[in-house]
Tab-separated table of C-alpha atoms and ligand atoms in Angstrom:
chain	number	residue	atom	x	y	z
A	1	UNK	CA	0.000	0.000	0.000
A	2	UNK	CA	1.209	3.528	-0.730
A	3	UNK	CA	0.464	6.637	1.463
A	4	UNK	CA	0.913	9.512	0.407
A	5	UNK	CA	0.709	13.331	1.717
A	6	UNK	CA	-0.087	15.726	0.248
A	7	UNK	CA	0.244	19.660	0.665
A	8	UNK	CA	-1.171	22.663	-1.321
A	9	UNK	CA	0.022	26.374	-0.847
A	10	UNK	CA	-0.141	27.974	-3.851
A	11	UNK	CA	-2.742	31.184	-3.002
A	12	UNK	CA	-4.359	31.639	0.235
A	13	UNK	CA	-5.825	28.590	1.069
A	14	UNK	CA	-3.133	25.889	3.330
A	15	UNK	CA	-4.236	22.121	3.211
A	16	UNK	CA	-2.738	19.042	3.519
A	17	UNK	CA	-4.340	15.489	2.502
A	18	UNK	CA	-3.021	11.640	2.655
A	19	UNK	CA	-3.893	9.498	-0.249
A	20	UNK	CA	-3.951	5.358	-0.010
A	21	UNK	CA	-3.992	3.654	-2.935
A	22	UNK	CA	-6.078	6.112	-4.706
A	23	UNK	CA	-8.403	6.839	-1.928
A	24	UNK	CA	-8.127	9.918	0.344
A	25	UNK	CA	-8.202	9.400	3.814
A	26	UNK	CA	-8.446	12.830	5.261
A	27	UNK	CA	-8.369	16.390	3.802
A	28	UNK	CA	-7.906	19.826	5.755
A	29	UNK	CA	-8.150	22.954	4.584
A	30	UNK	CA	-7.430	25.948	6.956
A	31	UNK	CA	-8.679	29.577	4.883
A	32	UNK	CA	-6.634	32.602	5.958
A	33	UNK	CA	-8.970	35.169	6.876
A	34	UNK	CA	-5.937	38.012	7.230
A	35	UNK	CA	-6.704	38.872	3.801
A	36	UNK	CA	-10.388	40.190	4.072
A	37	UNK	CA	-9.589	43.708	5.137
A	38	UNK	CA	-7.336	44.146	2.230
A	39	UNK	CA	-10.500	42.969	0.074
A	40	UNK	CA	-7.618	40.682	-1.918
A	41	UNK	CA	-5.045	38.245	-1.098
A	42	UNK	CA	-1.571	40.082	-0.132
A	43	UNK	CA	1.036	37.767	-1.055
A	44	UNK	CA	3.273	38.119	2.104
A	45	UNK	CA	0.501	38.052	4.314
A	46	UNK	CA	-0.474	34.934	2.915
A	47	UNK	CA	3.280	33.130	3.016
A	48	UNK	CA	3.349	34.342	6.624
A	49	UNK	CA	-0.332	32.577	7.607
A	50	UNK	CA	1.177	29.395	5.571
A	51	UNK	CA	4.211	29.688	7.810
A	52	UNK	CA	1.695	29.312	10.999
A	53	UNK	CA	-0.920	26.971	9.426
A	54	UNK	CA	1.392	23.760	7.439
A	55	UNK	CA	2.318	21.876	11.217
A	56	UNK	CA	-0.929	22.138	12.798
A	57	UNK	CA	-2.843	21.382	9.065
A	58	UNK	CA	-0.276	18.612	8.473
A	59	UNK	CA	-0.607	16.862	11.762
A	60	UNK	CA	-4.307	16.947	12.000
A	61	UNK	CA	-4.366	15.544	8.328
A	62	UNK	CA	-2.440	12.624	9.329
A	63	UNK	CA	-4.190	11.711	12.334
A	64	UNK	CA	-7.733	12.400	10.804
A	65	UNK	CA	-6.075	9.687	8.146
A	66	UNK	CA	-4.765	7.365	11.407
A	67	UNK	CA	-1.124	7.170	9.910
A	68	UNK	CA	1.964	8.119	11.471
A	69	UNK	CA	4.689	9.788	9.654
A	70	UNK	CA	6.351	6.638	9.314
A	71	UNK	CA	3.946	5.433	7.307
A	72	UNK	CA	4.316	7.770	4.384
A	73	UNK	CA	5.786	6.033	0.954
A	74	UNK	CA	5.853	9.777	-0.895
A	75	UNK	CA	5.331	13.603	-0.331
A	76	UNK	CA	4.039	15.677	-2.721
A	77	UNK	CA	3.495	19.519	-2.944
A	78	UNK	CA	1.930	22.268	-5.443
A	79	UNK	CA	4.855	23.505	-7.298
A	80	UNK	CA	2.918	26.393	-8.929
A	81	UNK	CA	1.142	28.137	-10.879
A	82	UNK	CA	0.625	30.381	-7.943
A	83	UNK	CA	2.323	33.160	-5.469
A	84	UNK	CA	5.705	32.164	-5.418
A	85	UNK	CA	6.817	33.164	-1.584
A	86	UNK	CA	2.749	30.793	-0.644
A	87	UNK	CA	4.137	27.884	-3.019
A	88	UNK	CA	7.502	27.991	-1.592
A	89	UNK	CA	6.161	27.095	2.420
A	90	UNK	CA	5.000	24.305	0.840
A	91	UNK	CA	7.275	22.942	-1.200
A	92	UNK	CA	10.377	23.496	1.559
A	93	UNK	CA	8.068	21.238	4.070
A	94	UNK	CA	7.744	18.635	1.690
A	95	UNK	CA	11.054	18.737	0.640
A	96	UNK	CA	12.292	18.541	4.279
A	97	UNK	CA	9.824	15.781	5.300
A	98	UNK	CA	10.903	13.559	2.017
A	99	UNK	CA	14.231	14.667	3.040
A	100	UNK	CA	14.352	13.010	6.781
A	101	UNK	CA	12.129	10.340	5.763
A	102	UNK	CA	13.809	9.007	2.891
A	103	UNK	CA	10.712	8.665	0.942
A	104	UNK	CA	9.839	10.135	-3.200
A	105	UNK	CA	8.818	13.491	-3.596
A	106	UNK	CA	6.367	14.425	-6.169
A	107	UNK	CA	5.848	18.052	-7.990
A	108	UNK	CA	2.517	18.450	-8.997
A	109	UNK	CA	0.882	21.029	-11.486
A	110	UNK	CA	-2.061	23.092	-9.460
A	111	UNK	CA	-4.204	23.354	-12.744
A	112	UNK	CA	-4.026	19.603	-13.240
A	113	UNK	CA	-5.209	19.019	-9.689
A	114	UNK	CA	-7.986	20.818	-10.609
A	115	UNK	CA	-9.203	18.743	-13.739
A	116	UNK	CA	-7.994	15.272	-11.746
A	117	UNK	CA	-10.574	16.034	-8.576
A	118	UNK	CA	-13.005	14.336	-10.871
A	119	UNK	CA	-11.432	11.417	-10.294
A	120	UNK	CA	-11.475	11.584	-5.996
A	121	UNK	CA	-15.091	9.735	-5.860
A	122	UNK	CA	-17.404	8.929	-8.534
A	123	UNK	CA	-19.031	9.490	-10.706
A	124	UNK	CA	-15.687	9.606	-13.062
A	125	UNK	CA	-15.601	10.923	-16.217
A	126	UNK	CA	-13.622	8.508	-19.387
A	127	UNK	CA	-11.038	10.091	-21.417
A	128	UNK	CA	-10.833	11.814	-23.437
A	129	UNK	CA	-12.981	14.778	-21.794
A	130	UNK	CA	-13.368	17.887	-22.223
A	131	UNK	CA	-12.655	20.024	-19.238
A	132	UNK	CA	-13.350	23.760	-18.171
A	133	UNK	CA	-11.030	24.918	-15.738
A	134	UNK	CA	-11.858	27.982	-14.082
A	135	UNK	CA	-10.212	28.933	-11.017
A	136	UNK	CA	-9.446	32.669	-9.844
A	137	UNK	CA	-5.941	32.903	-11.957
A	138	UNK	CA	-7.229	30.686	-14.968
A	139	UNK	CA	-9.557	29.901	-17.305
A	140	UNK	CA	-8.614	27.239	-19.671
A	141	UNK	CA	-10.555	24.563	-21.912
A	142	UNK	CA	-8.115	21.000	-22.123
A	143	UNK	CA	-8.970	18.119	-23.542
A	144	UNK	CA	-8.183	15.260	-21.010
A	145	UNK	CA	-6.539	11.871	-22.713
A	146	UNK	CA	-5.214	10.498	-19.558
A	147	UNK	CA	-4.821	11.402	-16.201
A	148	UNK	CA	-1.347	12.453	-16.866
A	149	UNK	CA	-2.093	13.514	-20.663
A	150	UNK	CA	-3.499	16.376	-21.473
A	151	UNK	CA	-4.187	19.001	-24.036
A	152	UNK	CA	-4.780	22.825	-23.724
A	153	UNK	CA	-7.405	23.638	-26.473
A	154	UNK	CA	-8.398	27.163	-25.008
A	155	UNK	CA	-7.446	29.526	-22.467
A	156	UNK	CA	-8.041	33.445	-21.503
A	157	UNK	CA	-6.382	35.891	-23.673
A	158	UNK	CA	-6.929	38.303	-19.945
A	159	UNK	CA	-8.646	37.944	-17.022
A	160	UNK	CA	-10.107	34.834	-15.715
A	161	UNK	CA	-13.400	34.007	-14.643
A	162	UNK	CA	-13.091	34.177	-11.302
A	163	UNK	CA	-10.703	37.430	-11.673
A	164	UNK	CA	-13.787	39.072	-13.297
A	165	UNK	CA	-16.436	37.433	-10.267
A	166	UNK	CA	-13.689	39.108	-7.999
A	167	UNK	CA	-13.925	42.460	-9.725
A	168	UNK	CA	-17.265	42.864	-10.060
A	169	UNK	CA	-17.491	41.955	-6.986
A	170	UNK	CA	-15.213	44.587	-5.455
A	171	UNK	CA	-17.021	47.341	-7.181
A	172	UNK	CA	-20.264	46.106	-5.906
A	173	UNK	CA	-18.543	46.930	-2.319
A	174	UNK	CA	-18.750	43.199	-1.680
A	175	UNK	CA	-15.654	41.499	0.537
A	176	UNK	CA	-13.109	39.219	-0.625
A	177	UNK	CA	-13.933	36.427	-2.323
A	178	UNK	CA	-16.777	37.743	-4.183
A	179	UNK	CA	-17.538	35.101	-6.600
A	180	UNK	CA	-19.426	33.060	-3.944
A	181	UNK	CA	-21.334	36.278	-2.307
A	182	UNK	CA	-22.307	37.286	-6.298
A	183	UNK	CA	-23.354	33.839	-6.647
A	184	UNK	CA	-25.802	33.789	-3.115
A	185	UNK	CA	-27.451	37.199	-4.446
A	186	UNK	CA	-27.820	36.155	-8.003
A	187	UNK	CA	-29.762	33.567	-7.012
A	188	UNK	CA	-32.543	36.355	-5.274
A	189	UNK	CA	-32.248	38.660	-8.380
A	190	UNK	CA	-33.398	38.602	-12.079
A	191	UNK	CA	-30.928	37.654	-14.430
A	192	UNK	CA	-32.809	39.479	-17.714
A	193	UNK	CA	-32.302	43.123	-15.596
A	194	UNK	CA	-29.149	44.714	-17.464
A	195	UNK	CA	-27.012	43.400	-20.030
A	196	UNK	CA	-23.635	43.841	-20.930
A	197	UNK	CA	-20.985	44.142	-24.001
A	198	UNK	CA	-18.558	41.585	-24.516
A	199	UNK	CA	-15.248	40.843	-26.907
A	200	UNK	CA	-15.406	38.080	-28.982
A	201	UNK	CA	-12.061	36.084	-28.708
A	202	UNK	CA	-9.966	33.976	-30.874
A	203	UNK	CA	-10.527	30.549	-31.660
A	204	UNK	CA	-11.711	28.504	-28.596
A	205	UNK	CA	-10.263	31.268	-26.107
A	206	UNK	CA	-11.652	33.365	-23.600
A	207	UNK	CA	-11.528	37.252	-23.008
A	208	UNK	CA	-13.378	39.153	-19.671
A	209	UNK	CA	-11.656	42.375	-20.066
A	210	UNK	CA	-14.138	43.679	-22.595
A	211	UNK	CA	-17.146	42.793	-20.329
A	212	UNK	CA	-15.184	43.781	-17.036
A	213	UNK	CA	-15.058	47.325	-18.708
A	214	UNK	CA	-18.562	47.191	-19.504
A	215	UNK	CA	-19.972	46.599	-15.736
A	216	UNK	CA	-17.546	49.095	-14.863
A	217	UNK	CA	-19.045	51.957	-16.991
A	218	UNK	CA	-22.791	51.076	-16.413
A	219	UNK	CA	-21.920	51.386	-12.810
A	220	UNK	CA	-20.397	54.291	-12.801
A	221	UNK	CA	-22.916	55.793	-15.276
A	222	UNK	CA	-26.109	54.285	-12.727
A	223	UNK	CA	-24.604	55.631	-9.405
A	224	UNK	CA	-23.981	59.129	-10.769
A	225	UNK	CA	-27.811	59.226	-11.634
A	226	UNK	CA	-29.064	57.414	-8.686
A	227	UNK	CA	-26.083	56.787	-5.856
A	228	UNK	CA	-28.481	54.406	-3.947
A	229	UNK	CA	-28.275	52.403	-7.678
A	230	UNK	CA	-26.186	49.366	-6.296
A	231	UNK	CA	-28.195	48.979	-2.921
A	232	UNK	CA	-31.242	48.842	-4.586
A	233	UNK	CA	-30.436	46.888	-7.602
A	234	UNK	CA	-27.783	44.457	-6.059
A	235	UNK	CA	-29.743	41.107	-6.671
A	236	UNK	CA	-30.274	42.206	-10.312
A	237	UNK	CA	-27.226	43.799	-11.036
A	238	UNK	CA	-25.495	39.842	-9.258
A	239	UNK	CA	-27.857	37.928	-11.574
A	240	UNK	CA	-27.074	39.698	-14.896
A	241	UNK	CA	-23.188	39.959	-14.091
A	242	UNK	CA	-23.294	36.023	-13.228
A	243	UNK	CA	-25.234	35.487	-16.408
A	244	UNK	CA	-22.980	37.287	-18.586
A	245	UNK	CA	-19.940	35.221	-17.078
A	246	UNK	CA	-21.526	32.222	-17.787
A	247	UNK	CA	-22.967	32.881	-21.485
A	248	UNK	CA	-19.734	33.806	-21.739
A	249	UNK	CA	-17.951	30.442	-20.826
A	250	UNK	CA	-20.586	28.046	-22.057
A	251	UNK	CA	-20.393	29.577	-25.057
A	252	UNK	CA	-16.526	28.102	-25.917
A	253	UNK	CA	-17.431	24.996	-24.026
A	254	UNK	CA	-19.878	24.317	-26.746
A	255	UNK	CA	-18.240	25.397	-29.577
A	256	UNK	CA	-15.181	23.052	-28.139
A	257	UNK	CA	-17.761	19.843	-28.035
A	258	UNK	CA	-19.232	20.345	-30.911
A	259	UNK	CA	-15.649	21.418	-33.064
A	260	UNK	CA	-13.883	18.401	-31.292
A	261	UNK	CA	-16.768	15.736	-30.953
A	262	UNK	CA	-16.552	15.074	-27.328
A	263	UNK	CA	-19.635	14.918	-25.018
A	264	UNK	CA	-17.990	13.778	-22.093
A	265	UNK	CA	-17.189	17.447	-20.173
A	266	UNK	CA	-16.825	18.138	-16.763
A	267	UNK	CA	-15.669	21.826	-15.254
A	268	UNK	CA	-13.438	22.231	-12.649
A	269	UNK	CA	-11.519	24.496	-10.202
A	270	UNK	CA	-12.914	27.606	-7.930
A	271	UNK	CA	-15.456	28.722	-10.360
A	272	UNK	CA	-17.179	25.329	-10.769
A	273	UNK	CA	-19.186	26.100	-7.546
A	274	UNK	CA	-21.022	28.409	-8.751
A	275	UNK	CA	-24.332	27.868	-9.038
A	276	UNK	CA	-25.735	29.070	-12.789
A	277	UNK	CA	-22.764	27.537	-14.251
A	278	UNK	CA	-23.099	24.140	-12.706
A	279	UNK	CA	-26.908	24.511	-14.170
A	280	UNK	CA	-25.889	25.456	-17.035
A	281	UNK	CA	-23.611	22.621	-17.779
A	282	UNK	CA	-26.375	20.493	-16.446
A	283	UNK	CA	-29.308	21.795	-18.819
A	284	UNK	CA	-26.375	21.513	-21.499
A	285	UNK	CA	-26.465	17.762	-20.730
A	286	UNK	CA	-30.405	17.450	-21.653
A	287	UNK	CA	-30.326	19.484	-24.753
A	288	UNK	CA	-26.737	18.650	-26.482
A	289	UNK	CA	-26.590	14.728	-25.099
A	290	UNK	CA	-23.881	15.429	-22.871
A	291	UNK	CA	-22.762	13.574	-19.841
A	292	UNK	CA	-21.693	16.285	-17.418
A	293	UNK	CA	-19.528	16.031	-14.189
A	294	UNK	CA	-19.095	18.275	-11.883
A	295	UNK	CA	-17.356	18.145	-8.839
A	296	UNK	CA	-18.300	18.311	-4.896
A	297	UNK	CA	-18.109	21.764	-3.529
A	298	UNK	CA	-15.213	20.453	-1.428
A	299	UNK	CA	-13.136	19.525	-3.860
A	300	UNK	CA	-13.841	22.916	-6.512
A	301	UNK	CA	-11.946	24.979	-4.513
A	302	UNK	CA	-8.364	24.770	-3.430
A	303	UNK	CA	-7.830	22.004	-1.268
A	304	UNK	CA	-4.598	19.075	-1.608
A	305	UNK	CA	-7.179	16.363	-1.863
A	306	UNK	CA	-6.756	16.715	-5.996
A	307	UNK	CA	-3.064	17.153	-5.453
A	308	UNK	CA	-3.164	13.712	-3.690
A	309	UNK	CA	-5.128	12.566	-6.776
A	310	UNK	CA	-2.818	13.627	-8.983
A	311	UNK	CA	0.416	12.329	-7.014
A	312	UNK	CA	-1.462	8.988	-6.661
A	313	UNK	CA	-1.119	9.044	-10.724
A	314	UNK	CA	2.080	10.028	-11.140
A	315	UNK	CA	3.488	8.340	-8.402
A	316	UNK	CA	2.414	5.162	-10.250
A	317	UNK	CA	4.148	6.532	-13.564
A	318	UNK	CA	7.001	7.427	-11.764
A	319	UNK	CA	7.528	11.084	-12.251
A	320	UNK	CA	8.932	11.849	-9.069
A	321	UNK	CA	10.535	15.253	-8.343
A	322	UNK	CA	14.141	15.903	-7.193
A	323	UNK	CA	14.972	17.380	-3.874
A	324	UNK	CA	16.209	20.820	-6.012
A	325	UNK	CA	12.717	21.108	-7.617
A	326	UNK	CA	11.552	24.432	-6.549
A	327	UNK	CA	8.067	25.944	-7.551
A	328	UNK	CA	7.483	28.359	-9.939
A	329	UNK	CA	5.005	31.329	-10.227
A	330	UNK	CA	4.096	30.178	-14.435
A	331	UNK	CA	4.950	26.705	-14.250
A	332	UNK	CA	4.159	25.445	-17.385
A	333	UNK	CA	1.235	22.902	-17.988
A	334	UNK	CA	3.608	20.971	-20.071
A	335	UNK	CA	6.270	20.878	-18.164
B	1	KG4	O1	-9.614	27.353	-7.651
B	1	KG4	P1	-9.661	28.438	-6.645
B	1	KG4	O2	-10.100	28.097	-5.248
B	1	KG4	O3	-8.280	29.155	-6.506
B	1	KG4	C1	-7.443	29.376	-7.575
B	1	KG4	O4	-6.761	28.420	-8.002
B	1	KG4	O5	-7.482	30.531	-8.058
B	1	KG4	O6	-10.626	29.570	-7.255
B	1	KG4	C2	-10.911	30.732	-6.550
B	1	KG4	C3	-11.904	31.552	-7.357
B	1	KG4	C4	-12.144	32.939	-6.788
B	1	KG4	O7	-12.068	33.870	-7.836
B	1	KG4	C5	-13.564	32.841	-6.234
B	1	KG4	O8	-14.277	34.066	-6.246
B	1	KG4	C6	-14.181	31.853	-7.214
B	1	KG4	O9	-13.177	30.901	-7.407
B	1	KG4	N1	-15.401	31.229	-6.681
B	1	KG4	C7	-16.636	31.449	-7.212
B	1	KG4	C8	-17.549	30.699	-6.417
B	1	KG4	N2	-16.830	30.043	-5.457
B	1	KG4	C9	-15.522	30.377	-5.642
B	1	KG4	N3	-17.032	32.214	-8.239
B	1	KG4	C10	-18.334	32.242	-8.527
B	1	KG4	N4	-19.274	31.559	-7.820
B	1	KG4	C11	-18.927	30.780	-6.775
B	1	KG4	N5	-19.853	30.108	-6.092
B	2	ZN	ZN1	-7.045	26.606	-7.630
């Protein structure tokens, strides 16, 4: 039997998980609420609260899982994309633990982690899928061959999703993270109220700056007629914005099914929580024939269950990492 532990650190979000032969035993996730007053994540802030959270979010994940450090056949860590002082807490502890207990260390890709939570608990999709990543750094369309194969086919030429729920957001005057606050209000409000203008992008890509610019103007335009314009519109003005978003991203996701010929598509990473996109990919599934998967709210997030996953895989193809690995800020997909 293989154990394996696994630690994420790559934004603001510290969590440790053991894996056992492909099945995760425990997974904690400790949030770092330092960052709400600065309504964004400040990088040092968040390698500091890293710093303070790995032992304590280490130790309870191994004793949720009932192993002892002695137990552990691997270690693996994030090794980026992602803030590169946050990645590098966690990559120095796993380095140190693989270190002193003479066991593998694995480097594994925080955007693959993402697409490979499908495969934590069933349902599981079959390759090749089509996935929709869309986390707060990226939004990218990949066509999945393998668990360790896989195939960019789209990506954002700016922002990402979750950038532009976090902007829209923050002019709303809503805290850090506003994605899942837009996404509660939407839900009360009418998403036919206002509409917005949006670039069309290349190819199978994705572009939000167009339609960030947009909400931005009819804002400002609405609150210098009437300043009470967000209070009293706030549920509208969360519906439309989510809308938008969403057109926006099922739009590609279609045109990559249909242009490619794959029905199998799941979506993945921060983003995949929300609640008109997971609909949408659902009602997507009625009228297109699709089989959809989409992934438990604990595991759409950031959390090191999916880096377990995906260490679990290529611990068993044996790409292990060597003890000079060190984490990058852009590490590439294909790396
Ligand atoms: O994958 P993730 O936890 O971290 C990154 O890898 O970036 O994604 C975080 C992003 C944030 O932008 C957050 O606002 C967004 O996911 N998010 C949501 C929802 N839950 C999280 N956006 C819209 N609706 C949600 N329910
Ligand atoms: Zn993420």
């Amino acid at each position: 039997m293989t154990v394996i532990l696994a630690i994420e650190s790559s934004c603001d979000d510290t969590s440790a998980a053991v894996i056992a032969n492909g099945q995760v035993m425990s997974n904690v996730v400790a949030g770092q609420p330092v960052h709400e007053a600065w309504g964004g994540v400040v990088p040092e802030l968040a390698s500091r609260a890293h710093q303070q959270n790995i032992v304590p979010v280490v130790e309870k994940a191994l004793r949720d899982a009932g192993v002892q450090k002695s137990d552990l056949g691997a270690i693996a860590f994030t090794n980026g994309p992602g803030l590169l002082g946050a990645l590098l807490v966690g990559a120095s502890f796993a380095k140190t633990m693989a270190l002193s207990l003479k066991v593998p260390l694995l480097a594994v890709h925080h955007m693959r982690a993402h697409i490979l939570a499908h495969f934590i608990e069933g349902p599981k999709p079959a390759f090749p899928f089509l996935c929709l990543t869309v986390s707060g750094g990226h939004t990218q369309l990949v066509v999945v061959k393998d668990y360790l194969q896989m195939e960019i086919v789209g990506q954002t030429q700016d922002d990402a999703a979750g950038e532009a729920f976090d902007k829209t957001a923050k002019l709303l005057g809503l805290p850090y993270p506003g994605g899942p606050l837009i996404d509660r209000h939407a839900q009360k409000g009418n998403p036919e109220a206002f509409s917005f203008a949006r670039i069309k992008p290349r190819g199978l890509d994705f572009s939000f700056s167009g339609i960030k610019t947009s909400i931005l103007y009819f804002l400002r335009d609405k609150v210098k007629e009437n300043p009470g314009f967000i209070a009293e519109n706030l549920y509208d003005i969360c519906a439309s914005v989510q809308k938008a978003l969403v057109d926006i991203l099922m739009e590609q996701l279609l045109n990559a099914s249909r242009q490619l010929g794959i029905k199998e598509v799941a979506i993945a990473g921060g983003v995949s929580a929300n609640s008109g996109l997971r609909q949408a990919v659902q009602q997507a599934a009625g009228t297109h024939g699709w089989r959809v998967y989409v992934p438990a709210f604990k595991y759409c997030t950031d959390n090191a269950a999916m880096i377990a996953i995906a260490a679990h895989y290529q611990y068993q193809a044996g790409q292990f990492a060597s003890l000079d690995a060190s984490p990058s800020p852009r590490a590439p997909f294909n790396g």
